[in-house]
Short mmCIF file of C-alpha atoms and ligand atoms in Angstrom, two decimals:
data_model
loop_
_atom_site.label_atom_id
_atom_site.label_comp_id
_atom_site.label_asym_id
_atom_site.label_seq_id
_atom_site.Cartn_x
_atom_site.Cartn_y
_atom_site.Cartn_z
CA UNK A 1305 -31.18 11.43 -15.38
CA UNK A 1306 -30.99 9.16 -12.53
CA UNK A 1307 -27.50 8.47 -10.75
CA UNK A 1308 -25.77 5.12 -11.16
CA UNK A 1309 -25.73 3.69 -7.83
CA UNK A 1310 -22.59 2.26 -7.89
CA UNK A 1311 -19.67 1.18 -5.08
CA UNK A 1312 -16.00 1.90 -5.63
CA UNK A 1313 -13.56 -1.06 -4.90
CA UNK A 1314 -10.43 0.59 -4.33
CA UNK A 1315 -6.46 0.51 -3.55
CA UNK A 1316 -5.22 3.92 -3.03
CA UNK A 1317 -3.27 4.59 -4.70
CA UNK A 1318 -3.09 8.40 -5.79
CA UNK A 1319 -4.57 7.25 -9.54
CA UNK A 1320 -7.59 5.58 -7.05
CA UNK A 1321 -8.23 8.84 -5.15
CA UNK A 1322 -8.24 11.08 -8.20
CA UNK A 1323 -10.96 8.21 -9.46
CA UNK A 1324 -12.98 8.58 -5.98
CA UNK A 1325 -12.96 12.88 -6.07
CA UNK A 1326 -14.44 12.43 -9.58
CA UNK A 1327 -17.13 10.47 -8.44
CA UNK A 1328 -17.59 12.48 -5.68
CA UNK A 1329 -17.88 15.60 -7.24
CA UNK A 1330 -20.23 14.43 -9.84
CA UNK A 1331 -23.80 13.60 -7.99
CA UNK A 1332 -25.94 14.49 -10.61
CA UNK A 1333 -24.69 10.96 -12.76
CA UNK A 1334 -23.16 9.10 -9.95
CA UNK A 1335 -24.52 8.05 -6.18
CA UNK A 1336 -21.39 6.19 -4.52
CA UNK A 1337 -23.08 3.77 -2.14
CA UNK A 1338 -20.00 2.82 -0.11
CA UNK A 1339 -15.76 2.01 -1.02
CA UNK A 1340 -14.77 -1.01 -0.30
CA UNK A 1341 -11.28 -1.23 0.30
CA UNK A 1342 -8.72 -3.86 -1.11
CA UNK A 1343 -4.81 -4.44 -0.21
CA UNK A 1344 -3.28 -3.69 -3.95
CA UNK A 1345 -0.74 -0.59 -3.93
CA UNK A 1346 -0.10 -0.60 -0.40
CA UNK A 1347 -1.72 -3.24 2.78
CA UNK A 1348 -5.32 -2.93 3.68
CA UNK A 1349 -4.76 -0.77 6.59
CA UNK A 1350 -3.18 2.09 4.15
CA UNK A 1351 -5.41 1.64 1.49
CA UNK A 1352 -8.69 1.92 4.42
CA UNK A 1353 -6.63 4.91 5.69
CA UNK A 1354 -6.38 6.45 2.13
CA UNK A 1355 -9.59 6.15 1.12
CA UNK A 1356 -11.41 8.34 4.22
CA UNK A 1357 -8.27 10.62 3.53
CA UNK A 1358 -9.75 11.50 -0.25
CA UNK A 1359 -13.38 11.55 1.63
CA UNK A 1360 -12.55 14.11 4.27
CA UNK A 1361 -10.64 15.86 1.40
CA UNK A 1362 -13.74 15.86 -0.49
CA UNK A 1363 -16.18 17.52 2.50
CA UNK A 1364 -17.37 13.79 2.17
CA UNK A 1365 -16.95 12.44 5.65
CA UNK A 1366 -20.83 10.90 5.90
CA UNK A 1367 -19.21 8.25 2.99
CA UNK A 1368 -18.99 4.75 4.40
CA UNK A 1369 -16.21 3.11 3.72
CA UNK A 1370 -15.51 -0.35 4.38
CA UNK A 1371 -12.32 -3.01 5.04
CA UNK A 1372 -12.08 -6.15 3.03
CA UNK A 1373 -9.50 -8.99 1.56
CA UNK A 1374 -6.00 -8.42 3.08
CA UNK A 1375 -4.45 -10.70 1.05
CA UNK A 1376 -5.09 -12.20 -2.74
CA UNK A 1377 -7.22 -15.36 -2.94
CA UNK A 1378 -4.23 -17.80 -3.75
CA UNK A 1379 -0.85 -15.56 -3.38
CA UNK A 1380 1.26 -13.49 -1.19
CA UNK A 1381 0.56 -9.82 -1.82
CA UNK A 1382 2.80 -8.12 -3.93
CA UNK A 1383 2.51 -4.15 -3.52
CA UNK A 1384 3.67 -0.52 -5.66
CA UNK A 1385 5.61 1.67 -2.78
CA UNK A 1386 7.80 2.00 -5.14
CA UNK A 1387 5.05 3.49 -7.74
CA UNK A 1388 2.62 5.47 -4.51
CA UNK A 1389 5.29 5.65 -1.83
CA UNK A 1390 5.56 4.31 1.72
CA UNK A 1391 1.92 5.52 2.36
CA UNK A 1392 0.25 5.35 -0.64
CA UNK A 1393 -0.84 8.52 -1.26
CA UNK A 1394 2.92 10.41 -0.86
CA UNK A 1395 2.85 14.02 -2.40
CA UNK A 1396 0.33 16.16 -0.34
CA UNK A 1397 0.56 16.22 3.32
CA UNK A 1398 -2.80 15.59 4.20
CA UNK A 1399 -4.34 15.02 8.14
CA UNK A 1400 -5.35 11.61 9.08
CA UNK A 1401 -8.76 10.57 9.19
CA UNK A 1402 -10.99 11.53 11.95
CA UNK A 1403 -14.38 9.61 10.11
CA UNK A 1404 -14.94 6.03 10.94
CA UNK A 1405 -14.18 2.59 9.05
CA UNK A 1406 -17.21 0.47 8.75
CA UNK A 1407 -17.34 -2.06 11.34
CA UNK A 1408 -19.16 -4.24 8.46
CA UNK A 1409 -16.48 -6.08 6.30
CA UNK A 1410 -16.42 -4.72 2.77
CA UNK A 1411 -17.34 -8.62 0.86
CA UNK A 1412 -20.13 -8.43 3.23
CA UNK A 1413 -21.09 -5.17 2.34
CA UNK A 1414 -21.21 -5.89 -1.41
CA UNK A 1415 -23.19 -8.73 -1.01
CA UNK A 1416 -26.03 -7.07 1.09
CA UNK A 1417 -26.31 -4.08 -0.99
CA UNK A 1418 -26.51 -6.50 -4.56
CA UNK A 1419 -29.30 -8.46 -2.65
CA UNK A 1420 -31.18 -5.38 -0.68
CA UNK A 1421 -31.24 -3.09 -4.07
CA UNK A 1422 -33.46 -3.40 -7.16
CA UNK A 1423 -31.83 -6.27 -9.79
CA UNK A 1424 -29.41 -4.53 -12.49
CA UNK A 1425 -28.99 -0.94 -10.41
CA UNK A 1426 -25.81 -1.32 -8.73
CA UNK A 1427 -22.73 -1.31 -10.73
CA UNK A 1428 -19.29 -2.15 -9.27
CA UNK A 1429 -16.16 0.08 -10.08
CA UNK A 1430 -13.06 -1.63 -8.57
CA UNK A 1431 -10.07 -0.01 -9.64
CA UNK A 1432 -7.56 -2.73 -7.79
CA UNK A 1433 -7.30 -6.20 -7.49
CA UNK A 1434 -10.31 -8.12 -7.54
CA UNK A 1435 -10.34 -10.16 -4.80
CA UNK A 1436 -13.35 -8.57 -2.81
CA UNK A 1437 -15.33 -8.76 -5.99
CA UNK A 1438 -14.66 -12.51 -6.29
CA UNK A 1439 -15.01 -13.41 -2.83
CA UNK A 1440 -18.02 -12.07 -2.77
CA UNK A 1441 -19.12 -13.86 -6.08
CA UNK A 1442 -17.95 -16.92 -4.59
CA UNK A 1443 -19.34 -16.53 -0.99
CA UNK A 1444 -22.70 -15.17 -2.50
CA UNK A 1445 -23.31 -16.74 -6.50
CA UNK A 1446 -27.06 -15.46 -6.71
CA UNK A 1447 -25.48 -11.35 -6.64
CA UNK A 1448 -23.73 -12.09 -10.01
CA UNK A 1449 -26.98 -11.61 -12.00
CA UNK A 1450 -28.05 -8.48 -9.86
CA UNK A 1451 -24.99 -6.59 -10.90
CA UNK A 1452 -26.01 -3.92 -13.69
CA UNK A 1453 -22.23 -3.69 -14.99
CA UNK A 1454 -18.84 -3.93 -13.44
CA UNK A 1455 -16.29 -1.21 -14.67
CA UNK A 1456 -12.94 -2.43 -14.05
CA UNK A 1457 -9.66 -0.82 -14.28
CA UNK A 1458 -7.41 -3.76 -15.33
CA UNK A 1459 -5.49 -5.16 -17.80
CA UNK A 1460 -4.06 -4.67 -20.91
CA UNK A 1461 -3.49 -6.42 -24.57
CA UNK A 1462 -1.34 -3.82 -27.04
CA UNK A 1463 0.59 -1.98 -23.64
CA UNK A 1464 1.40 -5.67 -21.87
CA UNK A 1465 2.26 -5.54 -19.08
CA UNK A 1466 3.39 -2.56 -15.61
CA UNK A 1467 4.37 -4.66 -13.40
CA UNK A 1468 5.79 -8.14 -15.38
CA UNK A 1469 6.35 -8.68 -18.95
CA UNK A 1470 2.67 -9.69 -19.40
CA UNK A 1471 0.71 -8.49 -16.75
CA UNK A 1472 -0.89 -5.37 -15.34
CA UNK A 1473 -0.90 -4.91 -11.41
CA UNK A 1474 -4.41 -4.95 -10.89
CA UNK A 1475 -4.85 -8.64 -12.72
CA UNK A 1476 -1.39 -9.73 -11.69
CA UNK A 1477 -1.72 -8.96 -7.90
CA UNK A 1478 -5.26 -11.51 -7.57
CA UNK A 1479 -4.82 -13.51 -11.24
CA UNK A 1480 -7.53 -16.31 -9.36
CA UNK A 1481 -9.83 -13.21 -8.17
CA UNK A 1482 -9.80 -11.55 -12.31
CA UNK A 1483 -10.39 -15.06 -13.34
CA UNK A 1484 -13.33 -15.35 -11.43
CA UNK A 1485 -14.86 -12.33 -12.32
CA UNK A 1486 -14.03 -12.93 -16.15
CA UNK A 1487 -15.70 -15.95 -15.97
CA UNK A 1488 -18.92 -14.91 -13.77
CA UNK A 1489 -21.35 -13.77 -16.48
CA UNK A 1490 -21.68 -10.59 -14.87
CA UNK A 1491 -21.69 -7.64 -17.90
CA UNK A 1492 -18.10 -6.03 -17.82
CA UNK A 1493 -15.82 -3.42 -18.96
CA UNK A 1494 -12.76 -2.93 -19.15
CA UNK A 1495 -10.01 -0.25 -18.73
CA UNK A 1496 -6.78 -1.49 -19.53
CA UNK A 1497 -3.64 0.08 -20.28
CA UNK A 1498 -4.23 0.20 -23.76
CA UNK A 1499 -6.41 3.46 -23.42
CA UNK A 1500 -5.36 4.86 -19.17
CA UNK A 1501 -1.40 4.97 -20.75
CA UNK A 1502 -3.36 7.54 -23.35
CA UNK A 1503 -4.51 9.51 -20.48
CA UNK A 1504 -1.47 10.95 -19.17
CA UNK A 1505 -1.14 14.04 -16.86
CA UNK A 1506 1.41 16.67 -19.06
CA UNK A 1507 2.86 19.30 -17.12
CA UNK A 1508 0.28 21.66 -19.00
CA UNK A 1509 -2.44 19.59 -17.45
CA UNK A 1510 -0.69 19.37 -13.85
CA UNK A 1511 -0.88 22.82 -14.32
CA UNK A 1512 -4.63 23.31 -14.43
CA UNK A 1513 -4.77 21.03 -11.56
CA UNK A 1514 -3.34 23.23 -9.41
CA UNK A 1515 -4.49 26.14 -10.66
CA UNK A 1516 -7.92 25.65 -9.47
CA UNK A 1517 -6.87 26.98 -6.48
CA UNK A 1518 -8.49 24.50 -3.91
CA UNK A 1519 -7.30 21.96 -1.67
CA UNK A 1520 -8.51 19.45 -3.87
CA UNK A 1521 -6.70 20.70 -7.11
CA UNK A 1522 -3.78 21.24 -5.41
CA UNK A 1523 -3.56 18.16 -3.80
CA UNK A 1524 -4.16 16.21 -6.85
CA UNK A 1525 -1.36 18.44 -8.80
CA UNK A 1526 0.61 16.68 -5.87
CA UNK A 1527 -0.46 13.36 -5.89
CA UNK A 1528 0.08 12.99 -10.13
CA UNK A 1529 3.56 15.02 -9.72
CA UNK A 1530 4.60 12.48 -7.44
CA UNK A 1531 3.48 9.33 -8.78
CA UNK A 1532 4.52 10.22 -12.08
CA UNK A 1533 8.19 9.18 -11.71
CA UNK A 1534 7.26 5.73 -12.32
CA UNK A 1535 5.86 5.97 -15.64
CA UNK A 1536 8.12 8.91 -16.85
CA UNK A 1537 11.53 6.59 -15.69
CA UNK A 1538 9.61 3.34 -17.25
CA UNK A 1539 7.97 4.63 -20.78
CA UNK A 1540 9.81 7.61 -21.27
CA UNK A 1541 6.05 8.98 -20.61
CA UNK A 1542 5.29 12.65 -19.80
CA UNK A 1543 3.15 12.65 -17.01
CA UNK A 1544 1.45 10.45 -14.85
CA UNK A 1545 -1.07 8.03 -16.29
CA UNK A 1546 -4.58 8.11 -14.76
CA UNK A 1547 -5.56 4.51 -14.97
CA UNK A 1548 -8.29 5.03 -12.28
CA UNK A 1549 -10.42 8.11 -13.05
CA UNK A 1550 -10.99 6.50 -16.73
CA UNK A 1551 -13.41 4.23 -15.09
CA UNK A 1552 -15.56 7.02 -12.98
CA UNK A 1553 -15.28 9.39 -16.63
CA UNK A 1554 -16.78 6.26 -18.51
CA UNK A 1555 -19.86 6.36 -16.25
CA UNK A 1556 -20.12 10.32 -16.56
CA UNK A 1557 -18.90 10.31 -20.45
CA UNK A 1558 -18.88 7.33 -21.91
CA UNK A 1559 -18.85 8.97 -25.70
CA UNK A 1560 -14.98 9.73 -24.67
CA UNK A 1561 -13.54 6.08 -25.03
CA UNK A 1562 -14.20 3.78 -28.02
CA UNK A 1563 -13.43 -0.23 -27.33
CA UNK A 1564 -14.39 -3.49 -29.15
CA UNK A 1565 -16.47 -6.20 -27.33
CA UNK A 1566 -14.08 -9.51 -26.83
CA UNK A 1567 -13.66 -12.66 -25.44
CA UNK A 1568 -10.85 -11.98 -22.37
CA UNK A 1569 -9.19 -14.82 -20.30
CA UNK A 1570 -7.21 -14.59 -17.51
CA UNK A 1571 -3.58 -16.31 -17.53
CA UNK A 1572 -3.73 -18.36 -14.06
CA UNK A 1573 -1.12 -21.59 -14.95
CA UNK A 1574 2.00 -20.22 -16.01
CA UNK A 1575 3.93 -18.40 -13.74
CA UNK A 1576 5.67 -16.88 -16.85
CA UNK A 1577 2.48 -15.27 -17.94
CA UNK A 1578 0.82 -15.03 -14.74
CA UNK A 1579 -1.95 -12.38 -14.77
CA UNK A 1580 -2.22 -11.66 -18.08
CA UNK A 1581 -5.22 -10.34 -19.43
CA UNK A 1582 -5.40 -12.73 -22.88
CA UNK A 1583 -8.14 -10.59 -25.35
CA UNK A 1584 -9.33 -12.12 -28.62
CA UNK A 1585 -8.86 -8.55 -30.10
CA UNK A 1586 -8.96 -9.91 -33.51
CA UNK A 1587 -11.29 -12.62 -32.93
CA UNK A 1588 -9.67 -15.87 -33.57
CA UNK A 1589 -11.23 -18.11 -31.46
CA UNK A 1590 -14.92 -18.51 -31.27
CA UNK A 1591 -14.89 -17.78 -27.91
CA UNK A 1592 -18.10 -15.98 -26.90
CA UNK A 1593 -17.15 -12.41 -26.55
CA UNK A 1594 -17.18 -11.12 -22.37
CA UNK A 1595 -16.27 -7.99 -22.12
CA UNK A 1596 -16.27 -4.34 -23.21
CA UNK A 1597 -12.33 -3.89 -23.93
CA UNK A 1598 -11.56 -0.01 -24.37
CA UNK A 1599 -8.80 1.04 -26.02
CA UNK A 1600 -9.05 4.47 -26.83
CA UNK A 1601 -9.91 7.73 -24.82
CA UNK A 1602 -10.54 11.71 -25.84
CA UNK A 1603 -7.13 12.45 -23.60
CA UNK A 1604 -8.36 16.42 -23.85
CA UNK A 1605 -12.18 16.05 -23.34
CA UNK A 1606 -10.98 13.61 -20.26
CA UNK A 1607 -9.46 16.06 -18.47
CA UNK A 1608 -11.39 19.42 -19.25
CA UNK A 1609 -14.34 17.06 -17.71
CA UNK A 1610 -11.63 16.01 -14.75
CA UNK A 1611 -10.58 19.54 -13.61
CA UNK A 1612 -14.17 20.86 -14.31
CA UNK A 1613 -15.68 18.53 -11.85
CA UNK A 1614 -12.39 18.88 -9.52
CA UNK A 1615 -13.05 22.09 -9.11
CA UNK A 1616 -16.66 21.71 -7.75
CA UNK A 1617 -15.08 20.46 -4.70
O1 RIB B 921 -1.79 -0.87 -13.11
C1 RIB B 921 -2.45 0.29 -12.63
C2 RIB B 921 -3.36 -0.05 -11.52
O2 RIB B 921 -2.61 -0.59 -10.42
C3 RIB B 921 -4.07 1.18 -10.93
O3 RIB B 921 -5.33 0.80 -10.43
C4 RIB B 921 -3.18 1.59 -9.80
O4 RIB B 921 -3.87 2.28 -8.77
C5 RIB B 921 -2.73 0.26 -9.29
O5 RIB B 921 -3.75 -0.24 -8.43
CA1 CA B 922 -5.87 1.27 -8.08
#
């Protein structure tokens, strides 16, 4: 089998850099071309510092990773320190990065790589707001039809919303950017909360983490222990959910979630609703259906593939 060429739009985020070590340690199904880098969780400058963090961590420092949007295409940036910490990526102590950022901005980046690679061979994975994505849709139109898939973390219908009533951080930080890339055509699916709130790190799981011994599985036992608080505090939940990594597992195992194929629109008037991803689960509109919405996950054949591959690194 081929890898998917894809490139990881990211916001670590500890959930994001549990996403990017999965990808990393699995070559033989996926060839990361490049992370672009979004402000989400924490500003751009943390997020571009987090992400060659997880690549030196990974023995990965030949990765390029890129800078892009510091700010959401029509809002002030709203942020989760209170969800990652001051950094980000609080719970391991980890050493700064010594690799380089690109000097290349990361919309830029997208859009060369869409046009310089084979039609329907690159797939995008961003796992944060969307407003790279969408800027480069918008700066670049004829990319949107070279895209094979996108595989978006984002969302949710049954779970609501994280971060308002109705929304999910992801869609609620760039509601303009989602919209976009809802509208664009481009194949997509879709990890919501629906199924990543089913993929929850137990203490049992935590465990296994860290029992593989490595820097890696340590420092992701660290990085879920201390994210978790959020979620446990909030839902009652017992671990931390890993939103992120269900979109890297999809490409590897995509027999572990089950979804239904529906029409989703993106809440962008009402300031009450703002960000909310609005799925025609049941069909009631004949709106044409535009996206692959999953709601369901194998939580134990998730992670037994997660802390196998971990533990490559
Ligand atoms: O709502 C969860 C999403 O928001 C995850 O991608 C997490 O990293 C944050 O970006
Ligand atoms: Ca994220």
């Amino acid at each position: 089998m081929t890898p998917r060429k894809i490139i990881i739009d990211t916001d670590p985020g500890q959930d994001d850099a549990v996403a990017i070590l999965l990808a990393l340690a699995s070559p033989a199904e996926i060839n990361v071309l490049g992370i672009t880098c979004v402000a989400g969780n924490v500003p751009l400058e943390l997020t571009a510092r987090n992400a060659r963090i997880i690549c030196e961590l990974a023995g990965h420092s030949e990765l390029r990773v890129f800078a892009g949007c510091d700010r959401p295409l029509g809002r002030d940036l709203v942020t989760a320190e209170y969800v990652h910490g001051k950094t980000g990526l609080d719970g391991p102590d980890l050493p700064e990065p010594q690799m380089p950022l690109q000097d290349q901005h990361a919309v830029e980046f997208i859009i060369e790589t869409l046009r310089n690679e084979p039609k329907g061979s690159v797939s995008l994975c961003p796992v944060g707001p969307l407003t790279n994505v969408a800027t480069a849709f918008n700066k670049a139109p004829d990319i949107v039809e070279k895209v094979q898939e996108i595989i978006l973390m984002g969302g949710a219908y049954f779970q609501v919303g994280n971060v308002t009533p109705t929304a999910e951080f992801n869609i609620y930080v760039d509601p303009h950017a989602a919209d976009i890339v809802f509208r664009s055509g481009a194949p997509i699916t879709v990890m919501p909360l629906d199924v990543t709130h089913k993929a929850l790190v137990t203490q049992a799981r935590n465990a296994a983490f860290r029992a593989l011994g490595t820097p890696v599985g340590i420092a992701t036992a660290q990085m879920t222990e201390f994210f978790e608080r959020y979620d446990r505090e909030k839902y009652g939940s017992p671990g931390a959910p890993l939103h992120d990594p269900c979109v890297i597992a999809y490409l590897i195992r995509p027999e572990l979630f089950t979804g239904r194929y529906v029409n989703v629109r993106i809440e962008t008037q009402s300031e009450l609703t703002m960000g909310m991803t609005v799925a025609d689960w049941w069909g009631v509109t004949d709106l044409a259906p535009n996206a692959y919405f999953v709601g369901d996950i194998d939580a134990d054949g998730f992670f037994e593939l997660l802390t196998e591959r971990l533990g490559r690194l």
